[in-house]
Tab-separated table of C-alpha atoms and ligand atoms in Angstrom:
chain	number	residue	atom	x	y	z
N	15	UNK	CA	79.763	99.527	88.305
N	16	UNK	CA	79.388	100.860	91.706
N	17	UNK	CA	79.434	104.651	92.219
N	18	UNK	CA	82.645	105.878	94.003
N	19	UNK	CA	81.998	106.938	97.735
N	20	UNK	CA	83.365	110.458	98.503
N	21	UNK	CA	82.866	112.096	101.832
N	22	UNK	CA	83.072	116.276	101.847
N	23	UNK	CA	84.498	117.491	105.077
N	24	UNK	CA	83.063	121.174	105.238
N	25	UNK	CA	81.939	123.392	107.706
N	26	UNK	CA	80.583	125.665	105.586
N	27	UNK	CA	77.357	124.620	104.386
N	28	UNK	CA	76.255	125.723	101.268
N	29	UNK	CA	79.927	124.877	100.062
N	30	UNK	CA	79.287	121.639	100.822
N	31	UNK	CA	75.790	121.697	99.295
N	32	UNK	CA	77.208	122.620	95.878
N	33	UNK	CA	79.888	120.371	96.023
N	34	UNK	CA	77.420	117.658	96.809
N	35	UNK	CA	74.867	118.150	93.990
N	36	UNK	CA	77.714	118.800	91.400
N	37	UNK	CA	79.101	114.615	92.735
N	38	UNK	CA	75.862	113.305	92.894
N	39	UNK	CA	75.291	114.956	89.289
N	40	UNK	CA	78.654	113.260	87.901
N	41	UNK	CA	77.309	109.840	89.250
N	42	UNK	CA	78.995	109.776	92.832
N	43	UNK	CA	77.923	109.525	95.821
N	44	UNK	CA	78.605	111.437	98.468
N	45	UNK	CA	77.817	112.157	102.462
N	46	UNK	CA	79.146	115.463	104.325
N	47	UNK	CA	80.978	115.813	107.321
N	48	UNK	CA	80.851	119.077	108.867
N	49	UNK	CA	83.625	118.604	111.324
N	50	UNK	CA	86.871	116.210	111.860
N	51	UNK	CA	85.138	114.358	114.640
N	52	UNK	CA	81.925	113.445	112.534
N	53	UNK	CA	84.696	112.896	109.369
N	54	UNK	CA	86.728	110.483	111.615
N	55	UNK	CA	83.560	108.658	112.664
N	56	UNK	CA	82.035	108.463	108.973
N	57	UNK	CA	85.224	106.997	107.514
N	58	UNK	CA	85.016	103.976	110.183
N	59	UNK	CA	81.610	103.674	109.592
N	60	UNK	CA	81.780	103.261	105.458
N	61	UNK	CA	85.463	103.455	103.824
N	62	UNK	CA	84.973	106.396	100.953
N	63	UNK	CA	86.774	106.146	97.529
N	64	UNK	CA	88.041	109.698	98.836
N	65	UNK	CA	87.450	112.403	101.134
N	66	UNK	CA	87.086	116.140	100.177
N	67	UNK	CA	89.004	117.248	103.179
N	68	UNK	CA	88.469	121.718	104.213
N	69	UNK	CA	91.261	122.672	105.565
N	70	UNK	CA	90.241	125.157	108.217
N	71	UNK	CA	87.947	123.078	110.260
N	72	UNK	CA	86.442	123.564	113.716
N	73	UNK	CA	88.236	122.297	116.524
N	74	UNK	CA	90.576	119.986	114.511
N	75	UNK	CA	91.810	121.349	111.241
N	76	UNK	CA	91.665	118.940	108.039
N	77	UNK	CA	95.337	119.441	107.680
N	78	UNK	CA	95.847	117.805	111.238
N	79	UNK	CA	92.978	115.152	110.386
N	80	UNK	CA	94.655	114.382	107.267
N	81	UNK	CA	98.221	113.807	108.782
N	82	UNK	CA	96.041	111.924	111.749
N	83	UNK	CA	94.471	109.733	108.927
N	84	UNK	CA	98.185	109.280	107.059
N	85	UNK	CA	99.445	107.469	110.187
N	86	UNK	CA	96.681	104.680	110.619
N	87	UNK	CA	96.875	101.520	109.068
N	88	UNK	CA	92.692	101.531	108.034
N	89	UNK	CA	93.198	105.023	106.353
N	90	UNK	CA	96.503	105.009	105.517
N	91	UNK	CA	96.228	104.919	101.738
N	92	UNK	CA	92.588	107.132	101.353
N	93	UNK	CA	92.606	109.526	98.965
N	94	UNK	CA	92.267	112.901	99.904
N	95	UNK	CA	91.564	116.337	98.040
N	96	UNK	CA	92.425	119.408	100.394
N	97	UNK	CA	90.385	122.327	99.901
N	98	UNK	CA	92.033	125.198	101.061
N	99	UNK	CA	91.719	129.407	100.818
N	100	UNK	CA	95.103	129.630	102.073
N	101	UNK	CA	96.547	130.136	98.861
N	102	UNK	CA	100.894	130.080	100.280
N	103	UNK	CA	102.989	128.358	99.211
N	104	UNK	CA	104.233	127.083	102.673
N	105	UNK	CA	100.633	125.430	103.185
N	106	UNK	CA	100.564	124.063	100.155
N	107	UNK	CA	103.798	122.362	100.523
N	108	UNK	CA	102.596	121.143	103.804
N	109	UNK	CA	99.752	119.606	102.854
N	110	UNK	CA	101.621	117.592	99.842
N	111	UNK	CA	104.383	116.796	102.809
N	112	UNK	CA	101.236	115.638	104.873
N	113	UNK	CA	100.417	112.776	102.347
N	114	UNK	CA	97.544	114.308	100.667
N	115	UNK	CA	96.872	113.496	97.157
N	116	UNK	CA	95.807	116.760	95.788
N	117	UNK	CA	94.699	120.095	96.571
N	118	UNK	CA	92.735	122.914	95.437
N	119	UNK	CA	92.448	126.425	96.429
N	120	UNK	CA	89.544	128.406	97.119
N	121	UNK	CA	87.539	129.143	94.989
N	122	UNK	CA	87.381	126.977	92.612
N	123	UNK	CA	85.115	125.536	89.878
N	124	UNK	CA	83.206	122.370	90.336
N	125	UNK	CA	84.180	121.341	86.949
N	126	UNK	CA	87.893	121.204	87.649
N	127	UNK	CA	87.013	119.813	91.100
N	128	UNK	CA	85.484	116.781	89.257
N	129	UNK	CA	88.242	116.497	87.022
N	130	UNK	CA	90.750	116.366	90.070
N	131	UNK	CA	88.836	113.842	91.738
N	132	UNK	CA	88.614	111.813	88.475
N	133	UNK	CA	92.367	112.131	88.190
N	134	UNK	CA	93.094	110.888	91.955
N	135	UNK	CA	90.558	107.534	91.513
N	136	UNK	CA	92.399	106.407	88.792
N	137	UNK	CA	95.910	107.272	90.122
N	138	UNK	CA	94.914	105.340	93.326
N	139	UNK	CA	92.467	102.996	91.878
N	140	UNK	CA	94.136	99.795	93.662
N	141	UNK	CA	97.044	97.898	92.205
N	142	UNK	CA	97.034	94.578	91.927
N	143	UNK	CA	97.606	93.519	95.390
N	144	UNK	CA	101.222	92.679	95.608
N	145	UNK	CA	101.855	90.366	98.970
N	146	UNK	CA	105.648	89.977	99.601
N	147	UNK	CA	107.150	86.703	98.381
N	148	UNK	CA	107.607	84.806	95.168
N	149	UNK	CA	105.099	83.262	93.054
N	150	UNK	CA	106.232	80.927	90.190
N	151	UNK	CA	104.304	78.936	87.626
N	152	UNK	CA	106.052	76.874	85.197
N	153	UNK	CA	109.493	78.821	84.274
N	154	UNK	CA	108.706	81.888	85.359
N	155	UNK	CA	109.415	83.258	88.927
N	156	UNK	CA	108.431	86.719	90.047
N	157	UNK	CA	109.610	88.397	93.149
N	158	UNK	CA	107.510	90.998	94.394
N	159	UNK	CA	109.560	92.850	96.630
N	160	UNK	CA	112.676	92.595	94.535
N	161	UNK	CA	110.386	93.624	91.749
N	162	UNK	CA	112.292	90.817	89.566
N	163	UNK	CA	111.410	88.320	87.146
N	164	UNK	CA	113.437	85.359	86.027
N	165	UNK	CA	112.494	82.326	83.470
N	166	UNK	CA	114.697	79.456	83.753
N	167	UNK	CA	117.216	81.062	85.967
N	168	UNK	CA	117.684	84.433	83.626
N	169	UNK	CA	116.358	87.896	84.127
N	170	UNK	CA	113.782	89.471	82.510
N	171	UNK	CA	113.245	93.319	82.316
N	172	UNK	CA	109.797	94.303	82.603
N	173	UNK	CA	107.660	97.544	82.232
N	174	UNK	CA	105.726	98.832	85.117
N	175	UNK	CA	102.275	97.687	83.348
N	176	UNK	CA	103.938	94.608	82.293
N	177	UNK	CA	105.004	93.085	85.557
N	178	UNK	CA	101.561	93.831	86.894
N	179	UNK	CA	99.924	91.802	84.335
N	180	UNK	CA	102.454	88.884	85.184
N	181	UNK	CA	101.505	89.431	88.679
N	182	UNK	CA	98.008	88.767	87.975
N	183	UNK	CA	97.709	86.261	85.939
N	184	UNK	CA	100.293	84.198	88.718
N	185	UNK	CA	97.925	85.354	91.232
N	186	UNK	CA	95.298	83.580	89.193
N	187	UNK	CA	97.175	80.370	89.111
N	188	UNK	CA	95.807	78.388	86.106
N	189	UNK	CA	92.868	80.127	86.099
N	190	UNK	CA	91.217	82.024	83.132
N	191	UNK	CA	91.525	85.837	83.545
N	192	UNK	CA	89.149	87.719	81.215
N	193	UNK	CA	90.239	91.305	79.708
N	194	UNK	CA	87.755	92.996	81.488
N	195	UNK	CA	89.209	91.511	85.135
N	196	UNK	CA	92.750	92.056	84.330
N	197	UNK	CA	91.974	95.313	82.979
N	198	UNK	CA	90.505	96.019	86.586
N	199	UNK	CA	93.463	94.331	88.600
N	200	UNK	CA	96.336	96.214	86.611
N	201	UNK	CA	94.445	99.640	85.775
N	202	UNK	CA	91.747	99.849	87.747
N	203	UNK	CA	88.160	100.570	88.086
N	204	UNK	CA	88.241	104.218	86.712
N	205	UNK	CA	90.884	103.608	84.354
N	206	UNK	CA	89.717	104.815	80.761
N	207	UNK	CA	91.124	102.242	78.835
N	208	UNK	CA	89.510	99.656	76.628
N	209	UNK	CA	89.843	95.501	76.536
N	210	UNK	CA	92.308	96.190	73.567
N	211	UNK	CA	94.863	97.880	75.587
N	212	UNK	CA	94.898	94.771	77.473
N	213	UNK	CA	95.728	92.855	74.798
N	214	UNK	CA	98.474	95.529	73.498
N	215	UNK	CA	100.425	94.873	77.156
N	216	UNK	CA	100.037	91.083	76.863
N	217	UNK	CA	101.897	91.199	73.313
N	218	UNK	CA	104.211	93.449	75.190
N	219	UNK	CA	104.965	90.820	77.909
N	220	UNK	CA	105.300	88.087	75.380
N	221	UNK	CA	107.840	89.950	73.333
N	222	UNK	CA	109.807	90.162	76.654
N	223	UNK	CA	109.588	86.955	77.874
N	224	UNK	CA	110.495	85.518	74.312
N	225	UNK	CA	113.606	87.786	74.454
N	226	UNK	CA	114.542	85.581	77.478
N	227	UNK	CA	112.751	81.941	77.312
N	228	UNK	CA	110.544	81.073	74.473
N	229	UNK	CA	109.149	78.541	76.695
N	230	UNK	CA	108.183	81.368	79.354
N	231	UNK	CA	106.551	83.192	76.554
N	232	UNK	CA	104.320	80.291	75.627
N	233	UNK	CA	102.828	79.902	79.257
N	234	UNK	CA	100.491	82.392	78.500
N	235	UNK	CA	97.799	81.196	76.839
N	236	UNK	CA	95.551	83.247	74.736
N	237	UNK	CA	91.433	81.675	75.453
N	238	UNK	CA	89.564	82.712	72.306
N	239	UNK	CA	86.489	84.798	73.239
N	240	UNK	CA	87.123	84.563	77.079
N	241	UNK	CA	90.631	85.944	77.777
N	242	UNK	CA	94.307	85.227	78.905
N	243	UNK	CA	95.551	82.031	81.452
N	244	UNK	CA	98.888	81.503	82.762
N	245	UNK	CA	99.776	77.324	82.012
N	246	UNK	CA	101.707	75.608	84.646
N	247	UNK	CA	103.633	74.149	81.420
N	248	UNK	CA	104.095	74.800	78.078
N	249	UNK	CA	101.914	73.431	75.632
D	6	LIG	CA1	86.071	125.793	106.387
């Protein structure tokens, strides 16, 4: 697996320093930025998993850089840590209000620092990509945007993790999806769980398309050794 990215934007140096050794010692990798110009520049250069952001920064403070960042399209959805001393309230509700995904107060231990960042990569590890429209295979027909699923004209109530694992496997057409690949497009690259929570979720979404359309249910196709496909038809 590749190691997460993670730029540290600190102006204080031997900060930075320990936060770097403690990443690279938890298998990341990381570069640091000592100001918001050099962080803005970095980020265009090489996309991080996430950026350590400081909030009191020369010249351009990370809270500003961070708001700057929320309103681009390219950086839009970057996680972000603030590191802060200010310790009120008001900033910390500010910097929550200003998209960030976290934040920590000075000073603070490198162990929960890695835990935090753990925590945000699987939170934002990517979804499966949901484009707007409808995909269909067979009798099934999922919406994306209405977030609804229908088998032979009824409606079908899916969980969160459920619907995700429809999406794929549509996505995939008639394709063979192994555990490991769905596990990565529904939970993630740092998600914790094993191949058998896949199949857990895939009994799940049978039980609920039964409910509705046994023939639904039957479209997905269980490969022995290999994985899961979604048939056009059913069997
Ligand atoms: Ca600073």
């Amino acid at each position: 697996m590749k190691k997460p990215y993670i730029i540290i934007v600190e102006d204080e140096a031997a900060i930075a320093e320990l936060v770097a050794i403690n990443l690279r010692h938890s298998g990341f990798e990381c570069d640091i930025a000592c100001d918001s110009a050099q962080a803005q520049d970095m980020v265009f250069e090489r996309m991080p998993d996430l950026v350590l952001l400081d909030w009191m920064l020369p010249t351009m403070s990370g809270f500003s850089l961070a708001k700057q960042w929320r309103s681009q399209a390219e950086t839009k959805q970057l996680p972000i840590i603030m590191l802060t001393a200010r310790a009120e309230e008001v900033d910390k509700v500010a910097s929550l209000d200003a998209g960030v995904d976290d934040y920590m107060t000075k000073p603070f231990s490198t162990r929960e620092l890695l835990a935090r960042v753990r925590a945000v990569l699987r939170r934002r590890a990517p979804d499966v990509v949901v484009s707007g429209g409808t995909l269909t295979s067979g009798v099934i027909s999922l919406d994306s945007l209405a977030h609804r699923v229908t088998a032979e004209g009824k409606e079908i109530k899916l969980a969160p993790t459920e619907f995700k694992l429809l999406t794929a496997l549509l996505q995939q057409g008639d394709k063979v999806l192994k555990r490991e690949t769905l596990q990565n497009m529904v939970w993630g690259h740092y998600s914790d769980i094993d191949e058998r929570t896949v199949d857990v979720h895939i009994k799940r979404l049978r039980e609920a398309l039964t409910a509705v359309s046994a023939v639904a249910a039957s479209q997905i196709e269980t490969i022995r050794g290999m994985g899961y496909r979604l048939s056009k038809s059913a069997p």
